[in-house]
XYZ file of C-alpha atoms in Angstrom:
667
model
C -5.437 -29.318 -13.372
C -4.718 -26.074 -12.425
C -1.461 -24.366 -14.027
C 1.414 -23.437 -11.788
C 2.533 -20.586 -10.839
C 5.508 -18.798 -11.809
C 9.006 -18.564 -9.378
C 8.160 -15.693 -6.817
C 9.628 -12.868 -8.343
C 9.389 -10.327 -5.905
C 9.303 -7.111 -7.870
C 10.902 -3.368 -7.220
C 9.284 -1.619 -4.533
C 7.185 0.164 -7.491
C 4.804 3.461 -5.942
C 1.663 3.544 -7.112
C -0.430 7.261 -6.311
C -4.249 7.342 -7.722
C -5.991 10.749 -7.308
C -9.097 10.633 -9.048
C -12.500 11.360 -6.723
C -13.202 11.361 -3.935
C -14.679 13.926 -1.569
C -17.214 15.693 -3.692
C -16.518 19.090 -1.639
C -13.483 18.896 -2.935
C -12.015 20.363 -6.519
C -11.329 16.742 -8.615
C -8.133 16.384 -9.858
C -7.148 15.612 -13.226
C -6.116 11.335 -13.339
C -4.222 11.639 -16.580
C -1.937 13.840 -15.298
C -1.222 11.600 -12.639
C -1.823 8.359 -14.721
C 2.309 8.483 -15.568
C 2.856 7.500 -11.246
C 1.582 3.970 -12.288
C 3.074 1.652 -10.188
C -35.725 -17.077 28.319
C -33.492 -17.950 30.648
C -30.276 -16.594 29.255
C -26.911 -16.510 31.553
C -25.375 -15.248 34.677
C -25.949 -17.141 38.341
C -28.361 -19.214 35.163
C -26.137 -19.740 32.491
C -27.303 -22.721 31.488
C -24.571 -25.976 31.923
C -25.066 -29.806 31.574
C -24.861 -30.003 35.523
C -27.999 -27.704 35.786
C -30.971 -25.571 34.521
C -30.235 -24.856 30.042
C -30.533 -21.736 28.562
C -30.392 -22.099 25.422
C 1.511 -27.650 8.128
C 0.834 -24.422 6.059
C 2.147 -22.095 2.736
C 2.767 -19.510 5.505
C 3.806 -16.543 3.316
C 5.120 -13.787 4.861
C 5.325 -10.228 3.833
C 8.892 -9.035 2.884
C 10.492 -6.926 4.547
C 12.070 -6.591 1.814
C 12.482 -6.958 -1.803
C 14.473 -10.182 -1.674
C 12.560 -13.160 -2.154
C 10.161 -14.846 -0.324
C 7.562 -17.787 0.568
C 6.365 -20.487 3.423
C 8.034 -20.188 6.263
C 8.759 -22.581 8.394
C 7.247 -23.215 12.294
C 5.767 -20.496 12.935
C 8.273 -18.651 15.980
C 6.949 -15.388 18.650
C 7.119 -11.878 16.670
C 10.475 -10.748 18.259
C 8.623 -7.678 18.597
C 5.253 -6.283 19.441
C 4.050 -6.361 16.472
C 2.917 -8.947 14.606
C 5.258 -10.011 11.403
C 3.553 -14.041 10.762
C -0.017 -13.922 8.561
C -2.178 -17.491 9.267
C -5.498 -18.991 7.184
C -8.169 -21.056 9.002
C -11.714 -21.577 8.663
C -14.584 -19.616 11.504
C -17.104 -21.568 9.858
C -17.510 -25.340 9.333
C -19.894 -28.080 9.923
C -20.371 -31.313 10.296
C -22.430 -34.180 10.164
C -23.195 -32.988 14.304
C -25.005 -30.601 12.261
C -29.155 -30.972 11.755
C -29.268 -29.829 7.972
C -25.717 -31.645 7.907
C -26.902 -34.841 9.016
C -30.131 -34.687 7.306
C -27.849 -34.151 3.793
C -26.518 -37.419 4.121
C -23.300 -35.773 5.984
C -21.230 -38.444 8.761
C -17.959 -36.310 9.144
C -17.438 -35.642 12.557
C -15.252 -33.142 14.267
C -12.479 -34.903 14.693
C -12.570 -35.731 11.143
C -13.121 -32.137 10.514
C -9.717 -31.318 12.372
C -7.871 -34.049 10.965
C -8.483 -33.469 7.563
C -7.220 -29.336 8.333
C -4.490 -30.045 9.223
C -3.611 -32.399 6.281
C -4.798 -35.839 6.577
C -6.986 -38.182 4.014
C -10.272 -38.122 5.304
C -12.578 -40.269 3.647
C -15.678 -37.948 2.067
C -18.969 -38.664 3.231
C -20.058 -40.136 0.104
C -17.271 -41.920 0.409
C -14.388 -39.594 -1.478
C -10.763 -39.640 -0.560
C -9.832 -36.562 0.281
C -7.165 -34.445 0.945
C -5.648 -30.583 1.401
C -2.567 -29.731 -0.338
C -1.896 -27.748 2.627
C -3.570 -27.354 4.982
C -4.262 -24.798 7.847
C -2.604 -23.071 10.788
C -6.243 -22.568 12.347
C -9.711 -24.092 12.347
C -12.600 -24.601 14.354
C -16.003 -26.324 14.603
C -19.142 -24.673 14.827
C -22.341 -26.775 14.331
C -25.381 -26.004 15.340
C -26.597 -25.478 18.198
C -30.348 -25.793 16.843
C -30.746 -29.343 17.246
C -27.352 -30.447 18.383
C -26.865 -33.997 19.506
C -30.571 -34.542 17.085
C -29.403 -35.891 14.290
C -27.512 -39.735 15.233
C -30.658 -39.871 17.347
C -32.478 -39.007 14.597
C -30.607 -41.921 12.419
C -30.770 -44.255 14.318
C -34.687 -44.104 15.410
C -34.783 -42.887 18.716
C -38.903 -44.458 20.328
C -38.878 -40.763 20.676
C -38.258 -39.725 17.874
C -40.325 -41.774 16.157
C -43.508 -41.585 17.810
C -43.738 -38.227 15.519
C -44.822 -38.032 12.405
C -42.777 -35.710 10.316
C -39.615 -36.933 12.018
C -40.229 -40.642 11.018
C -41.163 -39.559 7.435
C -37.203 -38.226 8.451
C -36.327 -41.021 9.150
C -36.707 -43.133 6.103
C -35.703 -40.404 4.597
C -32.269 -40.080 5.051
C -32.297 -44.909 5.700
C -34.061 -44.546 1.857
C -30.378 -44.273 0.539
C -32.006 -41.579 -1.941
C -30.114 -38.762 -2.539
C -33.334 -36.083 -3.892
C -35.142 -37.440 -0.724
C -32.119 -36.396 1.946
C -32.193 -33.216 -0.035
C -35.582 -32.880 0.328
C -35.704 -33.123 3.982
C -33.032 -31.505 5.139
C -34.719 -28.396 3.181
C -37.509 -29.064 4.856
C -36.109 -29.427 7.761
C -34.495 -25.325 7.581
C -38.105 -23.674 6.308
C -39.423 -25.239 9.057
C -36.855 -23.986 12.046
C -36.817 -20.674 10.245
C -41.007 -21.040 10.650
C -40.370 -21.377 14.481
C -42.950 -24.827 13.626
C -39.869 -27.646 14.175
C -41.063 -31.201 16.303
C -40.881 -30.783 19.738
C -38.638 -33.869 20.338
C -35.819 -31.468 17.550
C -35.806 -28.388 19.882
C -35.614 -30.686 23.248
C -31.474 -29.040 24.376
C -31.091 -32.982 27.091
C -29.903 -33.835 23.017
C -27.439 -31.183 22.910
C -24.877 -32.198 26.401
C -23.533 -34.764 25.108
C -22.306 -33.447 21.424
C -21.417 -29.945 22.932
C -18.724 -32.343 25.522
C -17.848 -33.595 22.633
C -16.763 -30.747 20.205
C -14.676 -29.591 23.175
C -13.009 -32.360 23.726
C -11.850 -33.133 19.890
C -10.918 -28.772 19.197
C -9.238 -29.714 23.509
C -6.721 -33.120 20.993
C -6.339 -31.251 18.309
C -5.016 -27.570 20.235
C -0.771 -27.780 19.506
C 0.297 -24.344 20.102
C 2.563 -22.219 17.811
C 1.855 -25.364 14.941
C -2.069 -25.670 14.705
C -4.296 -23.945 16.988
C -8.833 -24.941 17.296
C -11.130 -22.764 18.449
C -14.848 -23.622 20.958
C -16.996 -22.496 18.684
C -21.093 -22.978 17.653
C -23.201 -21.033 15.585
C -26.202 -19.869 16.941
C -28.579 -19.751 14.024
C -31.455 -17.624 13.337
C -33.434 -17.334 10.845
C -36.092 -15.364 11.446
C -39.131 -14.776 10.256
C -38.920 -17.520 7.969
C -35.577 -17.331 7.000
C -33.620 -13.906 6.875
C -30.516 -15.489 7.454
C -28.645 -13.474 10.621
C -26.655 -16.133 12.064
C -23.588 -15.802 14.531
C -20.733 -17.353 14.724
C -19.842 -18.116 18.825
C -15.810 -18.546 19.069
C -14.590 -18.491 22.818
C -10.742 -17.635 23.867
C -10.552 -19.976 26.217
C -9.741 -23.636 26.992
C -12.568 -26.492 28.088
C -12.668 -24.481 31.568
C -14.741 -22.317 30.664
C -16.467 -23.583 28.328
C -17.312 -27.506 28.843
C -19.681 -27.134 30.756
C -22.076 -24.851 29.442
C -24.193 -25.332 27.140
C -24.662 -22.445 23.520
C -27.726 -20.952 23.378
C -30.103 -21.881 20.888
C -33.009 -19.693 19.215
C -35.517 -22.379 20.374
C -35.392 -19.318 23.834
C -34.715 -16.747 21.876
C -33.202 -15.126 17.922
C -32.519 -11.541 19.556
C -29.023 -10.996 18.656
C -29.195 -8.312 22.076
C -29.886 -11.463 23.822
C -27.346 -13.037 22.657
C -24.602 -10.393 23.101
C -26.375 -10.758 26.280
C -25.429 -14.771 26.897
C -21.926 -13.986 25.602
C -22.052 -11.178 28.891
C -23.083 -12.940 31.201
C -20.146 -15.390 29.808
C -17.355 -13.612 30.168
C -18.481 -11.943 33.866
C -19.096 -15.331 35.382
C -15.760 -16.637 34.298
C -13.779 -14.525 33.564
C -13.847 -15.767 29.796
C -13.893 -14.147 26.241
C -15.608 -14.631 23.164
C -16.632 -13.513 20.689
C -19.211 -13.488 17.335
C -18.485 -13.495 14.006
C -21.913 -12.487 12.662
C -22.636 -13.805 8.042
C -23.868 -14.136 5.007
C -26.505 -11.014 5.147
C -26.776 -11.119 1.612
C -30.214 -13.000 2.568
C -30.793 -11.937 6.024
C -33.700 -9.848 3.622
C -32.743 -6.444 4.397
C -32.105 -7.218 8.475
C -28.111 -7.632 8.913
C -27.817 -4.350 9.047
C -31.701 -2.504 9.461
C -31.656 1.351 11.202
C -33.872 -0.292 14.385
C -33.905 -2.940 17.268
C -34.717 -6.697 16.704
C -38.052 -6.118 18.298
C -38.265 -3.131 15.860
C -37.796 -0.156 18.858
C -35.120 2.389 18.323
C -31.539 1.736 18.618
C -29.559 2.920 21.839
C -26.584 3.673 23.034
C -26.158 0.739 25.048
C -27.021 -1.761 22.234
C -24.383 -0.142 19.712
C -22.084 -0.478 22.025
C -23.137 -3.951 22.947
C -22.934 -4.297 18.992
C -18.969 -3.008 18.376
C -18.339 -4.940 21.561
C -18.995 -8.415 20.799
C -19.001 -7.883 16.997
C -15.748 -7.555 15.213
C -15.815 -9.354 12.552
C -18.157 -9.685 9.349
C -18.761 -12.649 6.992
C -17.673 -10.922 3.193
C -17.210 -13.925 1.705
C -18.172 -17.787 2.166
C -19.628 -20.649 -0.448
C -23.637 -18.658 -0.627
C -21.802 -16.211 -2.078
C -20.896 -12.841 -1.917
C -21.985 -9.359 1.504
C -19.589 -6.883 -0.065
C -21.895 -4.889 -2.345
C -24.333 -5.187 -4.842
C -24.184 -3.423 -7.981
C -26.820 -1.473 -7.178
C -25.557 -0.277 -4.697
C -22.039 0.304 -6.192
C -23.656 0.901 -10.202
C -19.694 3.072 -10.481
C -18.213 -0.633 -9.145
C -17.437 -2.336 -11.516
C -16.486 -5.108 -9.749
C -18.969 -5.570 -6.997
C -20.906 -8.357 -9.461
C -19.556 -11.350 -9.106
C -21.259 -14.104 -6.869
C -24.428 -12.823 -5.838
C -27.121 -14.796 -4.130
C -29.604 -11.817 -4.207
C -33.012 -14.134 -5.146
C -34.606 -14.188 -1.439
C -33.786 -15.768 1.979
C -32.364 -18.873 2.917
C -35.805 -20.340 1.867
C -35.955 -18.851 -1.157
C -38.833 -16.002 1.280
C -38.086 -13.382 -1.747
C -36.393 -9.810 -1.475
C -39.273 -6.503 0.096
C -37.779 -3.441 -2.065
C -34.935 -1.396 -0.484
C -33.569 -4.338 1.021
C -30.027 -4.505 -0.370
C -28.595 -1.487 1.022
C -29.131 -3.494 4.890
C -27.447 -6.468 3.973
C -23.672 -5.597 2.406
C -20.455 -4.739 4.084
C -19.750 -2.157 2.327
C -23.206 0.107 2.935
C -23.208 -0.401 6.360
C -19.631 0.656 6.809
C -20.876 3.759 5.507
C -24.197 3.515 7.875
C -21.789 2.857 10.506
C -20.631 6.294 10.543
C -23.447 8.446 10.162
C -25.362 5.598 13.411
C -22.441 6.709 15.255
C -23.275 10.722 15.706
C -27.152 9.622 16.680
C -25.494 6.722 18.873
C -22.210 7.805 20.499
C -20.646 4.089 18.449
C -20.183 3.186 15.039
C -22.281 -0.047 15.396
C -21.257 -1.120 12.266
C -17.689 -1.130 12.436
C -16.707 -4.614 10.164
C -13.546 -6.523 10.472
C -13.275 -8.420 7.375
C -13.578 -11.940 7.300
C -13.957 -14.333 4.684
C -14.256 -18.533 5.478
C -16.449 -21.747 3.788
C -19.650 -22.861 5.741
C -19.126 -26.271 4.556
C -21.600 -29.200 6.006
C -19.555 -31.343 4.856
C -16.563 -31.045 7.849
C -14.087 -30.569 4.153
C -13.319 -27.591 4.088
C -12.017 -27.102 0.469
C -12.111 -23.297 -0.622
C -9.312 -24.344 -3.880
C -11.400 -24.528 -7.253
C -9.772 -27.668 -8.060
C -10.704 -29.493 -4.996
C -14.570 -28.325 -3.740
C -16.651 -30.905 -2.199
C -19.922 -28.429 -1.720
C -21.616 -27.798 0.486
C -23.382 -30.574 1.149
C -23.106 -34.144 1.472
C -25.308 -34.456 -1.775
C -23.371 -31.544 -3.519
C -19.612 -33.525 -3.397
C -18.221 -34.818 -6.465
C -19.670 -37.145 -6.477
C -22.384 -35.987 -8.336
C -20.982 -35.887 -11.580
C -23.974 -33.953 -12.346
C -23.870 -31.594 -8.825
C -24.313 -28.131 -11.285
C -27.833 -28.487 -12.002
C -28.773 -30.106 -7.849
C -30.792 -28.289 -6.281
C -27.865 -26.519 -2.801
C -31.740 -24.671 -1.473
C -35.351 -25.174 -2.843
C -38.304 -22.754 -1.850
C -41.666 -22.793 -2.387
C -41.211 -20.675 -5.207
C -37.365 -20.613 -6.242
C -34.161 -23.081 -5.692
C -31.125 -22.213 -5.585
C -28.609 -24.684 -8.245
C -25.176 -26.363 -7.500
C -23.798 -24.412 -10.280
C -24.649 -20.889 -7.911
C -21.355 -22.469 -4.798
C -19.145 -20.176 -4.100
C -15.883 -22.441 -3.345
C -15.452 -19.880 -0.931
C -13.255 -18.720 1.643
C -10.504 -18.418 3.950
C -9.108 -15.978 6.332
C -5.609 -14.536 7.039
C -5.138 -12.906 10.300
C -2.344 -11.655 11.204
C -0.803 -12.507 15.075
C 2.706 -12.110 16.940
C 2.047 -16.641 17.421
C -0.073 -19.225 16.540
C -1.803 -19.150 19.137
C -5.680 -19.344 20.873
C -4.851 -15.840 22.219
C -2.393 -14.447 19.873
C -4.960 -15.114 16.881
C -7.976 -14.558 19.408
C -7.528 -10.935 20.005
C -6.142 -10.041 16.246
C -10.100 -11.180 14.940
C -10.677 -8.307 18.142
C -8.723 -6.478 17.066
C -9.667 -6.762 13.169
C -5.899 -7.603 12.124
C -7.727 -9.315 9.936
C -8.394 -9.556 5.435
C -10.265 -12.483 4.047
C -9.900 -14.288 1.121
C -12.366 -15.583 -1.362
C -9.881 -19.060 -1.074
C -5.485 -18.713 -2.267
C -4.171 -17.604 0.273
C -2.691 -14.216 -1.110
C -1.164 -11.860 1.703
C -1.897 -8.539 2.197
C -0.549 -5.318 4.019
C -2.913 -1.976 4.402
C -1.227 0.942 6.606
C -2.456 4.868 6.973
C -1.876 7.395 9.107
C -0.757 10.944 8.234
C 2.864 10.414 7.806
C 3.719 8.425 4.971
C 6.038 8.745 1.985
C 6.634 7.923 -0.957
C 10.039 6.044 0.030
C 8.055 3.573 3.114
C 6.872 1.646 0.258
C 10.092 1.551 -1.452
C 11.859 0.016 2.097
C 10.640 -1.823 4.276
C 6.516 -1.009 4.832
C 5.831 -2.917 7.647
C 7.855 -1.097 10.044
C 7.387 2.189 8.362
C 3.435 0.594 9.269
C 3.624 0.325 12.597
C 5.992 3.586 13.508
C 3.624 5.717 11.510
C 0.187 4.749 10.619
C -2.301 1.591 11.781
C -2.644 -1.557 10.993
C -5.722 -2.494 9.299
C -8.483 -2.235 11.163
C -7.190 0.814 12.887
C -9.067 3.908 14.139
C -7.109 7.382 12.930
C -8.297 10.730 14.412
C -7.894 14.679 12.737
C -6.802 17.204 13.620
C -3.102 16.834 12.098
C -2.244 20.184 11.204
C -4.291 20.412 7.201
C -2.301 16.778 6.210
C -3.806 14.364 3.822
C -4.335 10.906 4.921
C -1.794 8.242 3.640
C -1.890 4.359 2.480
C 0.834 1.749 2.661
C -0.263 -1.094 0.751
C 1.495 -4.283 0.459
C -0.241 -8.335 -1.686
C 1.678 -10.619 -2.497
C 0.062 -14.234 -4.591
C -0.595 -16.996 -2.975
C 2.837 -18.736 -3.593
C 0.992 -22.275 -5.063
C -2.061 -19.598 -7.340
C -2.357 -17.275 -9.397
C -0.617 -13.699 -10.440
C -2.420 -10.024 -9.591
C -4.388 -8.310 -10.890
C -4.570 -5.356 -9.371
C -5.181 -3.937 -5.578
C -7.951 -0.858 -4.863
C -8.780 0.759 -2.507
C -12.485 1.406 -1.713
C -13.630 4.558 0.087
C -16.494 5.897 2.025
C -17.639 8.952 3.870
C -19.848 11.138 5.221
C -20.461 14.902 4.512
C -21.567 17.661 5.766
C -25.027 17.065 5.495
C -25.382 13.511 6.402
C -25.349 11.650 2.942
C -23.276 9.040 2.443
C -21.369 8.027 -0.593
C -18.229 5.347 -1.810
C -15.103 5.621 -4.541
C -12.994 2.967 -5.396
C -9.588 3.586 -6.324
C -7.171 1.644 -8.611
C -3.755 1.906 -6.687
C -1.689 -0.381 -7.551
C -1.742 -3.000 -10.869
C 0.373 -5.052 -12.690
C 2.311 -4.782 -16.171
C 2.081 -1.459 -18.719
C -1.327 -0.673 -18.576
C -2.011 2.787 -17.966
C -4.738 4.284 -15.901
C -6.812 6.588 -18.302
C -9.137 9.945 -17.625
C -11.907 8.367 -15.290
C -9.761 5.747 -13.069
C -10.469 3.202 -14.752
C -7.736 0.460 -16.712
C -8.411 -1.997 -18.795
C -8.409 -5.391 -18.178
C -5.900 -7.835 -17.472
C -6.207 -10.797 -19.770
C -7.510 -14.025 -19.394
C -5.595 -17.220 -19.755
C -7.825 -19.619 -18.822
C -8.145 -22.737 -21.709
C -11.380 -23.692 -21.604
C -11.296 -26.949 -22.727
C -8.404 -28.084 -20.254
C -8.892 -25.866 -17.240
C -5.062 -25.026 -17.406
C -4.228 -20.934 -16.958
C -1.141 -19.832 -17.721
C 0.894 -17.450 -15.400
C 2.353 -15.056 -17.503
C 0.252 -11.979 -16.999
C -0.426 -10.586 -13.687
C 2.747 -9.732 -10.927
C 3.864 -11.497 -7.474
C 4.036 -8.470 -5.697
C 2.225 -5.266 -5.918
C 3.142 -2.712 -3.622
C 1.598 0.970 -3.763
C 2.110 4.396 -1.688
C -1.546 5.648 -2.090
C -2.430 10.037 -0.660
C -6.339 10.585 -0.629
C -5.733 14.127 -2.406
C -9.158 14.914 -1.994
C -8.861 13.931 1.663
C -11.986 16.099 3.459
C -10.487 16.544 7.338
C -14.158 17.228 8.784
C -16.062 14.486 7.339
C -15.441 10.579 8.602
C -14.342 7.412 6.178
C -14.025 4.377 6.526
C -11.148 3.048 3.666
C -10.709 -1.025 2.887
C -8.058 -2.475 0.221
C -9.865 -4.722 -2.712
C -7.189 -7.655 -4.158
C -7.992 -9.087 -7.066
C -5.930 -11.984 -8.604
C -5.615 -12.430 -12.463
C -9.282 -15.134 -14.120
C -8.886 -19.098 -13.257
C -10.748 -21.620 -13.436
C -13.935 -21.762 -11.267
C -14.713 -25.263 -9.448
C -18.097 -25.710 -12.508
C -15.113 -25.855 -15.229
C -12.913 -27.983 -13.431
C -15.708 -30.375 -12.892
C -16.834 -29.993 -16.634
C -13.839 -31.140 -18.457
C -13.226 -33.572 -15.168
C -16.994 -35.686 -15.896
C -16.771 -34.864 -19.866
C -20.247 -33.025 -19.447
C -21.699 -29.766 -21.074
C -23.411 -27.017 -18.292
C -25.926 -24.079 -19.548
C -24.973 -20.959 -21.361
C -25.408 -18.773 -17.864
C -22.879 -21.358 -15.356
C -19.471 -19.149 -15.170
C -16.599 -21.283 -15.476
C -14.301 -18.496 -15.484
C -13.990 -15.992 -12.130
C -11.058 -13.499 -9.906
C -10.186 -14.071 -7.050
C -10.410 -11.842 -4.982
C -8.502 -10.388 -1.102
C -10.101 -7.021 1.196
C -8.758 -6.030 3.925
C -10.181 -5.252 7.319
C -11.195 -1.568 6.836
C -9.030 1.226 8.469
C -11.785 4.241 9.974
C -10.956 8.001 9.349
C -13.129 10.654 12.816
C -11.794 13.660 12.700
C-alpha cells in the first residue's frame, strides 16, 4: 500500500546553521538573524554450566562521500581503513515460541524459523499466514527469556511433573483449547506471577533450560555467515521487580559456541539485582577470556526504577557500581514495540516532538506509576543526570548510546508498518480486530493492540559484517536507533570543523578532526566552540526526511541540568522563526487508501552546526534526532485492508524517526 519513494537524488550539501537557545549563562542569540543561513550462585568457578551446578540481503546504504547518487551497496567488504564506512541493520530483541510468555500466547516459531525469516525467506507465521521481509537484515539475534527457557513445550505437551500443579494444568488446558482469549489471559497471568515471584516451582527448575539453550546457540552458529549475515548468541534477563517494574536486559556475547554453549544463562530466579548480573558477566569474561555486554530496555515501564539514583537494594550508589554499569551497558533501548523511552512531554515541555508512542500508565502488569517516576525512566533525563552523578561517583553511570529493537514475541521481526506482525501471536494480522485486542492486562487497566508501535531497529557503523566488528561498534556506541526505517545517520563532533567540511566528505573530516557518535570530547581548546557535522539520508525504499535536530543537555555551574532542541537542517524553503521553530512539513497521507506521496521533504540533509551558546566550563551531551515526513501507521494499513472502523483515539499517521548515540563534552 505504501507509495514508493521518488528516486533518491542527493542534494548539494547546503550548510544548516542554527544558533538559538542553549546554556542559560550565556547571552541569547537572535535566532531570526540566523534563519537565512538554514540549510544465588552467580559465576566464577561456580559459573552455571550444562554439566555442573546451575546458577542461574539487505538495503545497505553507506553515507555518500560526495554529492554523487548513492544507493544500496553490494555485499559488505571490510573497510579499507580503520574507520567504519558501512552501516549494518539488525534487531537485538527477538523472542520465539521458546520464550515462556510467547509460547503461552501461542507462538510456535523456533530460533531457526526466526533466522530464516531474518535472512529474507518466507515462513509460516504462528497463525498460519505467509510472512516475508521486504529486505533481509544484515545481523540478527534471538533473545529468548532465560526465566522459564525450555518450559513451554513441556507445558503444552502435558509433562506429568508439571500437570501435578493445578496452575500449570489450567494453563495447559488454555493453551490446547484453541481459544485465543484464554491463551492471552494465561500469558498475562504468567507475566503477573513472574513479576510477583509466585511462579510454580516446576517452571523455575533449570533442568528445562539446558537443551533449549544449547539449541539456541547451535542455531546462531548454523546461520552465521561472516561478511554476509551475522548472528549473535544472546538471551534476555527479565527482571520485573516489585510486581512488574521492567528492568530487563538483553545479554549479548561477542563469542562463539566454544565459550557459550556449556554455560546456563542467569535467571531472575537466582537474582533480580542488575549489579549481580554485571558480576556474572565479569566472571564470565574472567573465566573464559570472552566478552559480553548488556542492553537495558523499556525503561518507560520501570515505574521509576531504570535510572533510579540508588542501588537495587536501596543503598547509596558507589564508584564501583557506576564503573560496572558503564562497563557492561553501553547502549539503551530507546524505542521498541512497547513505545518509546526517549523523553516524556512532562519532562520536555518545550520539545514539540516529545509526545509520541507513549506507554506511560503503569508497569508491565499495569501497576500505576508512583509520583515523580518519569524522570527515572527516560533516556534524555538519564543522560543529563549521568553527567551530574559523574562529579559524585567519578564515573558517569548513564553514558548510554542509542539502541532500537522490536521485542517481538512471534519470532518475526517486522518494524515496517505495512508488514507489521505485532508483538504476540494473538496480535498477528490474522486477528482483524487486533487493534482492539488486549496486549497486556493488569488488575486495573489494559494496554490495547492499537498501542503497539511497529518499532524498531538499529544501525551500526562497523568495518565489516562480522560478530567482532559489529559487537565492537556496539561497545563503542557507534550506533543509531530508528523506529523502523533504514535511514542512515552520521554525527561527528569537534572543535576544528568548518562550514566547508559539510560540503565535502564529512566522514573523512569527521574522523580526522573530531569524534563520531558515541565519542567523547575534552575541553581546554583555547576558547573554541564545539561544532558538529551531521548527515542523514532517507531509507532508499521509504519516505523523505523532514528535519535534523540536535538535542543538547548540560549541567550548569550550580549542578542543575538543562536541555534544548535545535532545529539544525530541514527540507524545503521553510523559515525558522525567532524562537527556533519551523512550520510543519505537511502531510500527504491519504486516509482512504493508506498511501502517501514523497513530494515533500528531502532525500538527504547535511549540516554544519556550531553551538554558539557553548560554555566550556559546563558538561554537555548532544545527540541527533531525524524526523521523516508523515507516513501511514500500521493501524491505517489494517483499517484499509480489513475495511473496518477504529476508535477516533487510534492514531493513523506518524513521523518515523532516528536517534544517534550521543557525543559527550567534559571540561
